[in-house]
Coordinates of C-alpha atoms in Angstrom, one line a residue:
X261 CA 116.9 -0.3 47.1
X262 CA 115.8 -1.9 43.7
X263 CA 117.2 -5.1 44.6
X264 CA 115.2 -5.0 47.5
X265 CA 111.8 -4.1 45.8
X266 CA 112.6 -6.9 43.4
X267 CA 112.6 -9.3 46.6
X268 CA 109.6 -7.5 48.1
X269 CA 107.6 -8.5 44.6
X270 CA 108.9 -11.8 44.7
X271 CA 107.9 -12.7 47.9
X272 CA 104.6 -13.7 47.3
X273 CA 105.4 -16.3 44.9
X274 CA 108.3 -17.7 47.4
X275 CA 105.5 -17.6 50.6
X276 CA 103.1 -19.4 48.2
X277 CA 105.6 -21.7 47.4
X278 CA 106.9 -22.2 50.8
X279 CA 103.2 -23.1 52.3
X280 CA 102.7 -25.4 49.3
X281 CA 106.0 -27.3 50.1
X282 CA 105.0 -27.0 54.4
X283 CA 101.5 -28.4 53.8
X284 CA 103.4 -31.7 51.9
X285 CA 105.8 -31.4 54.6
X286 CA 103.2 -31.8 57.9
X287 CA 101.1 -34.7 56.2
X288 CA 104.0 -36.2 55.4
X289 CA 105.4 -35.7 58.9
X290 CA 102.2 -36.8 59.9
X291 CA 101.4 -39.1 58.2
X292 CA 104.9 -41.1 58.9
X293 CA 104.1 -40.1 62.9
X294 CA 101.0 -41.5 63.3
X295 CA 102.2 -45.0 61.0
X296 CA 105.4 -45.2 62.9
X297 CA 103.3 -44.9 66.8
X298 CA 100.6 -46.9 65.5
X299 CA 102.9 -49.7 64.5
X300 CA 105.1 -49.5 68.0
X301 CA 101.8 -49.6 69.6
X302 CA 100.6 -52.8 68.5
X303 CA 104.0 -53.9 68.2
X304 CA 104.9 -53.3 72.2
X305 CA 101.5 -54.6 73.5
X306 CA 102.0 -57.7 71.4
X307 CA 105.3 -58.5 72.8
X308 CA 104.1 -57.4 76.4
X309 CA 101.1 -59.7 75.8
X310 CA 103.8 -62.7 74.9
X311 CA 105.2 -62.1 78.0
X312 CA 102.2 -62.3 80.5
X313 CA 101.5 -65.5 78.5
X314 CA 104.9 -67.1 79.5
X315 CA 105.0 -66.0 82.8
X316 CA 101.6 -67.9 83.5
X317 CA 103.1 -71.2 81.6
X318 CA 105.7 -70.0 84.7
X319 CA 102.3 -70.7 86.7
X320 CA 101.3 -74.1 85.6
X321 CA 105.0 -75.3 85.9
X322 CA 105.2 -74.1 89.5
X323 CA 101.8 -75.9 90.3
X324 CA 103.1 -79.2 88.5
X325 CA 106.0 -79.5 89.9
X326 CA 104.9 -78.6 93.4
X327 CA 101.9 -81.6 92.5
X328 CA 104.8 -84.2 92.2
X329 CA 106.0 -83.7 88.1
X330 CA 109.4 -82.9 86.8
X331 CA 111.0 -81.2 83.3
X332 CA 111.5 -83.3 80.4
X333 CA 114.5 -83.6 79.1
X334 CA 114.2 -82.7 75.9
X335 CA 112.7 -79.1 76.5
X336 CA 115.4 -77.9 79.2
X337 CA 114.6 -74.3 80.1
X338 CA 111.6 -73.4 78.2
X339 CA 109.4 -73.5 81.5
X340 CA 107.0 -76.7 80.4
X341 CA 106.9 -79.8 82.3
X342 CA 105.2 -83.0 81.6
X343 CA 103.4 -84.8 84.7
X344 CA 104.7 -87.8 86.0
X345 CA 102.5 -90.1 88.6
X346 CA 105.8 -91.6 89.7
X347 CA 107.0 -88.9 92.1
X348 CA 105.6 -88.4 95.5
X349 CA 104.0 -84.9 97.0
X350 CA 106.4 -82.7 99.0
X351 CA 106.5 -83.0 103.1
X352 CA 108.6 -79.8 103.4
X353 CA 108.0 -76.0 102.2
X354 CA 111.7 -76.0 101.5
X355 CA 112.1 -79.1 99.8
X356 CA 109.1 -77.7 97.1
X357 CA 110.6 -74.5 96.8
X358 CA 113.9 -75.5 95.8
X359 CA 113.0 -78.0 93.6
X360 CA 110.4 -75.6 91.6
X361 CA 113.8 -73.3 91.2
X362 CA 115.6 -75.7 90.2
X363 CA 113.3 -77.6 87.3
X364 CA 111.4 -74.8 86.3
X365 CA 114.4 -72.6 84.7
X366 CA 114.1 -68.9 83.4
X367 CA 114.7 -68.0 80.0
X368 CA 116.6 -65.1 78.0
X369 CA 116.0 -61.6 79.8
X370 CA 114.3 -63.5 83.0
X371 CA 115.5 -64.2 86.5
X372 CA 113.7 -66.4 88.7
X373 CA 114.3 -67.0 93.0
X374 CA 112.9 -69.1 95.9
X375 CA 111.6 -67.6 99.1
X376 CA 111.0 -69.3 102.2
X377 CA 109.1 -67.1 105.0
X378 CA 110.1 -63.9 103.4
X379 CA 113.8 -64.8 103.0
X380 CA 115.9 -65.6 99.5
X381 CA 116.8 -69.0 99.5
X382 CA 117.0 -70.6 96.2
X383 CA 118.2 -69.5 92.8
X384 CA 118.6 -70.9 89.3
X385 CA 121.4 -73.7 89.0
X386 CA 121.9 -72.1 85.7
X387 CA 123.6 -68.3 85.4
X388 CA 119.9 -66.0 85.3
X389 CA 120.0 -62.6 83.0
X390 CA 118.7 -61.5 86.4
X391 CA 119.9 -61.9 90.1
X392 CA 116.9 -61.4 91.7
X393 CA 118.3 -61.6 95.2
X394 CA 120.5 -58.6 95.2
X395 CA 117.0 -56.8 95.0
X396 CA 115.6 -56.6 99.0
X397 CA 112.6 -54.6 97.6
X398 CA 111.6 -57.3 95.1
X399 CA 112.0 -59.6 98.2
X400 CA 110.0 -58.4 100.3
X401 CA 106.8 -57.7 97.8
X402 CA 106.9 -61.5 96.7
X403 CA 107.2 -62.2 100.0
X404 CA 104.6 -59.7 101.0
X405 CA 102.4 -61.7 98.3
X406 CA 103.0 -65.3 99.0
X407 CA 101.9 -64.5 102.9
X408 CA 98.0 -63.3 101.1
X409 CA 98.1 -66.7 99.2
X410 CA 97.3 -65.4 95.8
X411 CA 99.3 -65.6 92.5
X412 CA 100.3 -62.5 91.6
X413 CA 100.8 -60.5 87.9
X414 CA 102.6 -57.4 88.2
X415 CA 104.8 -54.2 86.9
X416 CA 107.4 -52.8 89.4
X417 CA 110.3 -50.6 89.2
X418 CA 113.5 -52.2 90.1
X419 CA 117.1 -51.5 90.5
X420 CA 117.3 -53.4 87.2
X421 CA 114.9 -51.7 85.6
X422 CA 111.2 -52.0 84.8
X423 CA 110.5 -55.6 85.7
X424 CA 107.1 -57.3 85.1
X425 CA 107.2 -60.1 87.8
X426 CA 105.2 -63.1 88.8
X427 CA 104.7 -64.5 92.3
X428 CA 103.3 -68.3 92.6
X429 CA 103.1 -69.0 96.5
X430 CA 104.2 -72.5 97.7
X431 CA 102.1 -74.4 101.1
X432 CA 102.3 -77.6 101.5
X433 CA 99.1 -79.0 103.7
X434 CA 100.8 -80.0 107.3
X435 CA 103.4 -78.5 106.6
X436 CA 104.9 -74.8 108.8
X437 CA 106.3 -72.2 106.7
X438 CA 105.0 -70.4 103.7
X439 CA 107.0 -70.2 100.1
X440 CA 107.4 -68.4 96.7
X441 CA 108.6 -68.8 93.1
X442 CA 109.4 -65.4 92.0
X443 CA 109.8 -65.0 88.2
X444 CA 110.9 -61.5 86.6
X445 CA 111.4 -60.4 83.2
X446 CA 113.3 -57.7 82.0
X447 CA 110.4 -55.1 79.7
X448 CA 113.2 -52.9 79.0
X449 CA 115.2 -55.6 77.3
X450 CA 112.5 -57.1 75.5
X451 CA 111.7 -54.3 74.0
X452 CA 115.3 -53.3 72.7
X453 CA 114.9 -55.0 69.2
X454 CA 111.4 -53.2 68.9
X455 CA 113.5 -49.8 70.2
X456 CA 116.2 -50.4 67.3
X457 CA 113.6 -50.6 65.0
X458 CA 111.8 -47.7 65.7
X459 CA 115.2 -45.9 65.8
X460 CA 116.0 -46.9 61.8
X461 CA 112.3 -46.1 61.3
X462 CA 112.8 -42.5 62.7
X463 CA 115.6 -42.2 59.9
X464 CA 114.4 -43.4 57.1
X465 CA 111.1 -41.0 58.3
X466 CA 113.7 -38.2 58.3
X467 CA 115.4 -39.4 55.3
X468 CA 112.0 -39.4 53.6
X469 CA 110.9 -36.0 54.9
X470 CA 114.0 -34.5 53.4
X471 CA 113.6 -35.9 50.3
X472 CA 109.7 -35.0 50.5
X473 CA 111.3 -31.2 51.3
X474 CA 113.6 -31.3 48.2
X475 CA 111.4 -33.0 45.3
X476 CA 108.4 -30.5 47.1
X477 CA 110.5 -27.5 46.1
X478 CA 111.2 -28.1 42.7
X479 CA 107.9 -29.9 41.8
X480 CA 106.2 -26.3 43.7
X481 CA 108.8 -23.8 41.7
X482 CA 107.5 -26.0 38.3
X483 CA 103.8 -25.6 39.2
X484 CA 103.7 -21.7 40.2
X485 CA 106.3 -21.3 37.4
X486 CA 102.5 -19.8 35.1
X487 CA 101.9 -17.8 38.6
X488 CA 105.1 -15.9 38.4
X489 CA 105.5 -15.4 35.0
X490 CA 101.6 -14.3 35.4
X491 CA 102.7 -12.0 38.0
X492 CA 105.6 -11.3 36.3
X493 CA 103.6 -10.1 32.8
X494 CA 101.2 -7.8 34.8
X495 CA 103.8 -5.6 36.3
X496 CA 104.5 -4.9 32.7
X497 CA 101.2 -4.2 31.7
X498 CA 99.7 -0.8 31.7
X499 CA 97.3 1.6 30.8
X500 CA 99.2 2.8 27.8
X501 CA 100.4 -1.1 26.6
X502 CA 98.1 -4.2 26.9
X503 CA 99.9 -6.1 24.1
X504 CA 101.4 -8.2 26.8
X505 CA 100.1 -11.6 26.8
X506 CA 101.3 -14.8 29.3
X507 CA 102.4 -17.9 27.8
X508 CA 99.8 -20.7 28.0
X509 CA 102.1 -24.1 29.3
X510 CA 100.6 -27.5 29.5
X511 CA 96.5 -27.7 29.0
X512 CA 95.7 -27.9 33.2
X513 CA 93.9 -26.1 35.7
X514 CA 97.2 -23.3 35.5
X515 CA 97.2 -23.4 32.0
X516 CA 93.1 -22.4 31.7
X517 CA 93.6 -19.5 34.0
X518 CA 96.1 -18.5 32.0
X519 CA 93.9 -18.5 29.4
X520 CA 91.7 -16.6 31.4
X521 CA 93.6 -13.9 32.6
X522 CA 95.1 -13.6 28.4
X523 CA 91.1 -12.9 27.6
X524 CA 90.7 -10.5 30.1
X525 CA 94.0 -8.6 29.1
X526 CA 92.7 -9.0 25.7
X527 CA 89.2 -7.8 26.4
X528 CA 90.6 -4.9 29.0
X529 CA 92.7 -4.0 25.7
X530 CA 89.6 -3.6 23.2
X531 CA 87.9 -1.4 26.2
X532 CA 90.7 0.8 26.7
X533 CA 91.5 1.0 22.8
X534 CA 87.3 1.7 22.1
X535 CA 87.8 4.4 25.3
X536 CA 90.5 6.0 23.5
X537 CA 88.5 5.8 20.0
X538 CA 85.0 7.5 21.8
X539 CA 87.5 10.3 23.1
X540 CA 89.2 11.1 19.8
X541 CA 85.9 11.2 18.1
X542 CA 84.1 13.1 20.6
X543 CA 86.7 15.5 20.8
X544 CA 86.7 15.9 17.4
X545 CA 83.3 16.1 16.9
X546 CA 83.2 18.7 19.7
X547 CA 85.9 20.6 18.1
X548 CA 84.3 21.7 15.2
X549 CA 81.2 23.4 16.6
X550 CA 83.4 25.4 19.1
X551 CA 85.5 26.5 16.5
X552 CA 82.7 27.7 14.4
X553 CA 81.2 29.5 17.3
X554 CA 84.6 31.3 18.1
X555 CA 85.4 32.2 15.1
X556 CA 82.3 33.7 14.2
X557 CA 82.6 35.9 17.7
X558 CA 86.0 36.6 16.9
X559 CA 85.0 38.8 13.5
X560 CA 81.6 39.6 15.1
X561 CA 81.2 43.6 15.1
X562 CA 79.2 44.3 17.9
X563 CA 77.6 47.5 16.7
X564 CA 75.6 45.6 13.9
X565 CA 72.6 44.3 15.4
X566 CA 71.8 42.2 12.3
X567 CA 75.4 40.5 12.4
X568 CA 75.1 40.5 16.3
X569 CA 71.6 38.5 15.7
X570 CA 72.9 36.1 13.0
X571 CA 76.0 34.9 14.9
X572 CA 73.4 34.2 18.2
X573 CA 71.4 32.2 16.0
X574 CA 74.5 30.2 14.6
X575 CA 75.5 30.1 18.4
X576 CA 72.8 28.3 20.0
X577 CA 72.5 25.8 16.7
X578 CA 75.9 24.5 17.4
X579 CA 75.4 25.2 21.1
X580 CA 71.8 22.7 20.9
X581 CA 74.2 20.2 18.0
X582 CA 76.8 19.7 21.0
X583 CA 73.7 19.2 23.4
X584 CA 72.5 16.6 21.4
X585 CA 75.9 14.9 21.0
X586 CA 76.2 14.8 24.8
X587 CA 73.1 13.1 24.9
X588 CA 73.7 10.6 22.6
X589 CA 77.3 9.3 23.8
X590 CA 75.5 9.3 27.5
X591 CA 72.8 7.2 25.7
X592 CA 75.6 4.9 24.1
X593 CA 77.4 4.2 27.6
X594 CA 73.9 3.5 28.7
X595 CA 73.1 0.7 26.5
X596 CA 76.7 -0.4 26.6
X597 CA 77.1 -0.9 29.7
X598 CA 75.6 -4.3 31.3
X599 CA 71.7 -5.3 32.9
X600 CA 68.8 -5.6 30.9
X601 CA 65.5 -5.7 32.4
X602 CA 64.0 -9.4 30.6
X603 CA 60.7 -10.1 29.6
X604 CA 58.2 -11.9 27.1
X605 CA 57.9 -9.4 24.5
X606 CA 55.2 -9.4 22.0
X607 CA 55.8 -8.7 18.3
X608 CA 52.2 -7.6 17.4
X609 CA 52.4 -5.1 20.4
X610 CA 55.9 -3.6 19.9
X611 CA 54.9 -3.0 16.6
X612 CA 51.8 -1.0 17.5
X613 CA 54.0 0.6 20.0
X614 CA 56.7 1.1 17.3
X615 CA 54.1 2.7 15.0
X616 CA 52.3 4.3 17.0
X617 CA 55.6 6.7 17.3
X618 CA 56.7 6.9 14.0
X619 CA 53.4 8.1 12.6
X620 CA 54.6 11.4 14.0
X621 CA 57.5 11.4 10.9
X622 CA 55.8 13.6 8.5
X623 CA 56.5 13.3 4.6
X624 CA 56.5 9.1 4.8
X625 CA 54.4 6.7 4.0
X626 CA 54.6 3.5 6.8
X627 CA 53.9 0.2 6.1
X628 CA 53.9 -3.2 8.0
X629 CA 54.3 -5.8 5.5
X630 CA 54.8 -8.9 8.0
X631 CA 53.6 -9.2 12.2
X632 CA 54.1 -12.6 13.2
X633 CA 52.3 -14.0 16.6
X634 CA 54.8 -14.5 19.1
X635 CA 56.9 -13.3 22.3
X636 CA 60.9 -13.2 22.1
X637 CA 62.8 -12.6 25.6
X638 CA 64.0 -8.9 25.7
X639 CA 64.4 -5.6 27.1
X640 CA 61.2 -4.2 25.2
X641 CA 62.6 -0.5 26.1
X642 CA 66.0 -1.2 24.6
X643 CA 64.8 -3.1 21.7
X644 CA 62.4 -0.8 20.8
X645 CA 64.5 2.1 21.1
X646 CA 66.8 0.2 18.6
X647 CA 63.9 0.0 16.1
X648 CA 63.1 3.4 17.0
X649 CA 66.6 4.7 15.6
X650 CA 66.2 2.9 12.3
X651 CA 63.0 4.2 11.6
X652 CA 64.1 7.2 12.4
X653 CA 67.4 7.2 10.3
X654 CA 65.3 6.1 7.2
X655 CA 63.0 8.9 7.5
X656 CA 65.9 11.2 7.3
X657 CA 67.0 9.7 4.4
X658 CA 64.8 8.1 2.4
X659 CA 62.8 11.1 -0.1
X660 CA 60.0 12.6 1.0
X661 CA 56.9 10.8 -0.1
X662 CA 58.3 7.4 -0.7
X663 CA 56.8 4.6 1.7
X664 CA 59.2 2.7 4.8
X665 CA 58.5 -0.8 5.0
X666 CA 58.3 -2.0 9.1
X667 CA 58.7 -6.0 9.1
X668 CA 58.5 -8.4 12.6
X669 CA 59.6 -12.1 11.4
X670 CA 59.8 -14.7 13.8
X671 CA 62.4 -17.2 11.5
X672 CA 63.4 -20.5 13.6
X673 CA 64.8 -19.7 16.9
X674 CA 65.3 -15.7 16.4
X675 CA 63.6 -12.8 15.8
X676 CA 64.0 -10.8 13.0
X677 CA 63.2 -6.9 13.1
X678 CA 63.6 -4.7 9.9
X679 CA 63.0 -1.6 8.4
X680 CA 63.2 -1.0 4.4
X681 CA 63.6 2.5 2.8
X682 CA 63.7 3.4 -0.8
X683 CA 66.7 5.7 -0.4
X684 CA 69.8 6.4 -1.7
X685 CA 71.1 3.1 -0.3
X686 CA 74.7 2.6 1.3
X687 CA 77.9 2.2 -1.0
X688 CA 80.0 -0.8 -0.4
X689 CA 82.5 0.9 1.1
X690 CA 80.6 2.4 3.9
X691 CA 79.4 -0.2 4.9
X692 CA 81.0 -0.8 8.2
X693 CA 81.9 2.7 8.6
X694 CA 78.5 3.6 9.5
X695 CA 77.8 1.6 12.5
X696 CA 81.2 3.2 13.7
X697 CA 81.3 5.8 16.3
X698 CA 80.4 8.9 14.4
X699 CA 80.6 7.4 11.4
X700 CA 78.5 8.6 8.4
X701 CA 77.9 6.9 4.8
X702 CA 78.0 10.5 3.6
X703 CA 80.2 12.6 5.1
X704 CA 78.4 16.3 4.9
X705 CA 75.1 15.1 3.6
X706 CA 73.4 18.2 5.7
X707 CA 71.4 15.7 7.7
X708 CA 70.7 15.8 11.2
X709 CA 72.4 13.7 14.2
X710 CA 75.6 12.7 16.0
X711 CA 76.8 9.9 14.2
X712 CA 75.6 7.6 16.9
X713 CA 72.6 6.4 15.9
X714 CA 73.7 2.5 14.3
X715 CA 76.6 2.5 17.3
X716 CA 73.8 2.7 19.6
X717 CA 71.4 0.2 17.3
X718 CA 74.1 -2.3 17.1
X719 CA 75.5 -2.4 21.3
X720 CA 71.4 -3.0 22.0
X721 CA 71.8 -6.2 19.3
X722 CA 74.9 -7.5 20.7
X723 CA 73.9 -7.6 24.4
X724 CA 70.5 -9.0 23.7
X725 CA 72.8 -12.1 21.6
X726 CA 72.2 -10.9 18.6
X727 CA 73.2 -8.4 15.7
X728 CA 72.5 -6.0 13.3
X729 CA 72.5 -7.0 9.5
X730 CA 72.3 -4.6 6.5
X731 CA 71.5 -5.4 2.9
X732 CA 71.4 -2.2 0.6
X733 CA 71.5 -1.0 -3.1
X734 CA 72.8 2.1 -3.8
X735 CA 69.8 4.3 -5.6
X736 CA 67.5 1.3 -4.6
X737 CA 67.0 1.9 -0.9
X738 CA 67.8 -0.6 2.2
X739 CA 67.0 -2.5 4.4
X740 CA 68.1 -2.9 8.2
X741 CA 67.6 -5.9 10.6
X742 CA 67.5 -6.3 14.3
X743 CA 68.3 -10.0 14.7
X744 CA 67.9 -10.9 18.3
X745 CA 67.3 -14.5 19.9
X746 CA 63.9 -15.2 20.8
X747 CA 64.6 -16.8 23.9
X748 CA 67.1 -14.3 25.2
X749 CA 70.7 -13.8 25.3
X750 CA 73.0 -16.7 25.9
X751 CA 69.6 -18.9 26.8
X752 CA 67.2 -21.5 25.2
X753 CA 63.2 -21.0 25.0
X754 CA 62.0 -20.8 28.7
X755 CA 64.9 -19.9 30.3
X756 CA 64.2 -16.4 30.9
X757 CA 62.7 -14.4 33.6
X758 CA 59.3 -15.4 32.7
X759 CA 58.0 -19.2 33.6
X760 CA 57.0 -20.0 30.0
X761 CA 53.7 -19.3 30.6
X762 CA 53.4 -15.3 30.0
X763 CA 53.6 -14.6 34.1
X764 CA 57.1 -13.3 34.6
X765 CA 59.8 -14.8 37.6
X766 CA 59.9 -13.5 40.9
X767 CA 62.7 -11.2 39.8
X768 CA 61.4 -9.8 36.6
X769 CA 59.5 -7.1 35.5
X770 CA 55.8 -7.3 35.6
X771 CA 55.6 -5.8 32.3
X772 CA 54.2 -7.6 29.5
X773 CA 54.3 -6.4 26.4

């Protein structure tokens, strides 16, 4: 049973491989197919083309010979004749077609006969490939030809074969009795040596096609080797371990999504491990009210009305504390997860918007020490809901009656937002702890909140392309920034939803801020 689930998960590496090493396999086919007709093509109409051209030299010998011209000497056989004035015309229809046999001689593969009113008569003095004469069907269509008085070109089928033939008719003026040279060529057998070829090229194809099939496999197991050992390292990964990462092999196409798939198992990791961090905390945070709340019912005594009262009161404190958590870890997976509403947000107004709310801190002085002019590319809700929560974390910390410092910079190509308290400042070590989950610079200071104010601040930052930046004294205060690009994460000024003009894309918000 294992065995064959180990064969069932291997098989779509083996079908990938298999249709890789098919599709090389058909254009090669293919490809040696269409070479291999194309070549017998033009091959087999050139030869058949040098054989119409002989047999109508066959022609002019005929004609020259039957005019009163004989064979040289020196060109026995080849079917050419040079003219001589010397010899007198033919009287007799025999005479002429016996002596065209005779001088005008057929060469390899042919056979050539003379036929006097329908009947064989004549044949070469010299053994033919062909004996034409033992044919009566070839016989009778030369003879059939020479009575219309028309050379003749033709294909027939033949007791010795296919046969491409030529008929020349013989008359001689005054004279009874019609004749005919009839010259055949064997197609079959001048198209052997082109046969035998094609026959080793069919070989060699399937010599080559073999060898395409064997260097095809292990050039296809080399290439998917990444894809099964990709395949291989996900079945081991799981909810529980993400350590597993794929080998990266040579820098190709395989090798970058390998890559690829070792960032997303790396990035799937850090979710899963900040999952598993947001449930420990929360469950720890939520631990501690509802203990308090059940251990105070546990020794409540019911028939004290002033006990009764107090633990009801202590209830619904922890009861509104874990309401308030709730809310702000639903907040956090809000601005954490992805899609921002873009556009041109201006710093003069998202200050007055800014301050506008924060006048409602009582016990503070508020101050805006710096507004530049100018528009950054944003989510003006989530960015001012950042600025929002540091304003709001240095009124509950910084003494009553001191004065919070609200700044807007516009410094090169980013944005700087800030807000400056003259607290107790942040120790060194707690530096990092406090834009944790739940993490506090003081643990037990008394002060309101989850914990999850910075966390939230600093996921805002990071999806807008920037960060959050902290530069404190401890007695002296501190001071918080919300560095952001202006034009917008991962873009360049213009590039966002609006057109660069202050009139937002077809897309965007309407809003302007």
């Amino acid at each position: 049973m294992s065995a064959a689930r180990r064969l069932l998960s291997r098989a779509p590496a083996v079908s990938v491989r298999m249709r890789i090493v098919m599709a090389m396999l058909i254009v090669t086919a293919l490809g040696l197919a269409v070479a291999g007709t194309t070549v017998y093509l033009l091959q087999r109409e050139r030869i058949l083309a040098q054989v119409d051209a002989e047999l109508h030299i066959r022609v002019e010998s005929v004609r020259a010979v039957i005019e009163g011209v004989q064979p040289t000497p020196s060109s026995p056989g080849t079917g050419t004749v040079t003219p001589s004035e010397t010899e007198p015309r033919f009287s007799d229809v025999d005479e002429a077609v016996r002596q065209a046999v005779q001088q005008v001689q057929p060469d390899n593969f042919e056979g050539a006969l003379g036929i006097v009113d329908g009947v064989a008569r004549y044949a070469p003095g010299i053994g033919a490939a062909l004996a034409l004469a033992d044919d009566p069907a070839l016989v009778a269509l030369a003879g059939g030809v020479a009575e219309r008085g028309v050379v003749a070109i033709g294909t027939t089928e033949s007791s010795f074969g296919t046969l491409r033939y030529l008929v020349v008719p013989i008359t001689i003026d005054g004279a009874e009795g019609t004749g005919a040279y009839l010259a055949a060529v064997d197609l079959e057998a001048e198209l052997a040596d082109l046969g035998e070829t094609m026959r080793s090229y069919t070989w060699v194809s399937l010599f080559v096609v073999v060898a395409v099939l064997v260097v095809g496999l292990i050039v296809a197991g080399r290439v998917l080797r990444p894809l099964r050992l990709l395949q291989e390292s996900a079945s081991r990964i799981t909810a529980s371990d993400l350590s597993e990462r794929i080998p990266v092999g040579a820098r190709d196409d395989l090798g970058e999504l390998t890559r690829t798939v070792n960032g997303m198992i790396e990035r799937l990791e850090d979710s899963f491990h900040a999952r598993r961090r947001l449930l420990d905390d929360v469950r720890h945070e939520l631990k501690t009210p509802i203990t308090i709340v059940r251990g105070n019912i546990e020794v409540l005594d019911p028939a004290d009305p002033s006990e009764v009262a107090e633990v009801m009161e202590l209830a619904t404190e922890e009861l509104d504390r874990m309401a308030l958590l709730i809310d702000d870890i639903a907040l956090l997976a809000d601005v954490e997860s992805p899609g921002l509403t873009l556009t041109e947000v201006s710093l003069p107004v998202l200050t007055e918007r800014l301050l506008s709310r924060v006048q409602a801190y009582a016990g503070h002085r508020w101050e805006l020490a710096r507004v530049d002019e100018g528009v950054v590319v944003a989510d003006g809700q989530r960015i001012l809901q950042a600025w929002l929560q540091l304003a709001d974390n240095a009124a509950k910390y910084a003494p009553e009656g001191t004065t919070i410092t609200l700044s807007a910079r516009i410094v090169g190509d980013r944005a700087e937002l800030s807000v400056s308290d003259r607290g107790p400042g942040v120790p060194r070590e707690a530096r990092e702890r406090i834009f944790e989950r739940f993490g506090r610079a003081h643990a037990g200071r008394g002060v309101d909140g989850s914990g999850l104010g910075l966390a939230i601040v600093q996921a805002i930052a990071v999806q807008h392309g920037g960060a959050v930046l902290l530069d404190s004294a401890e007695g002296l205060g501190s001071t918080f920034l919300i560095v952001i690009p202006v034009a917008g994460p991962g873009g360049t000024a213009g590039e966002a939803e609006g057109d660069g003009t202050g009139h937002p894309g077809p897309e965007g918000s309407a809003e302007r801020w």
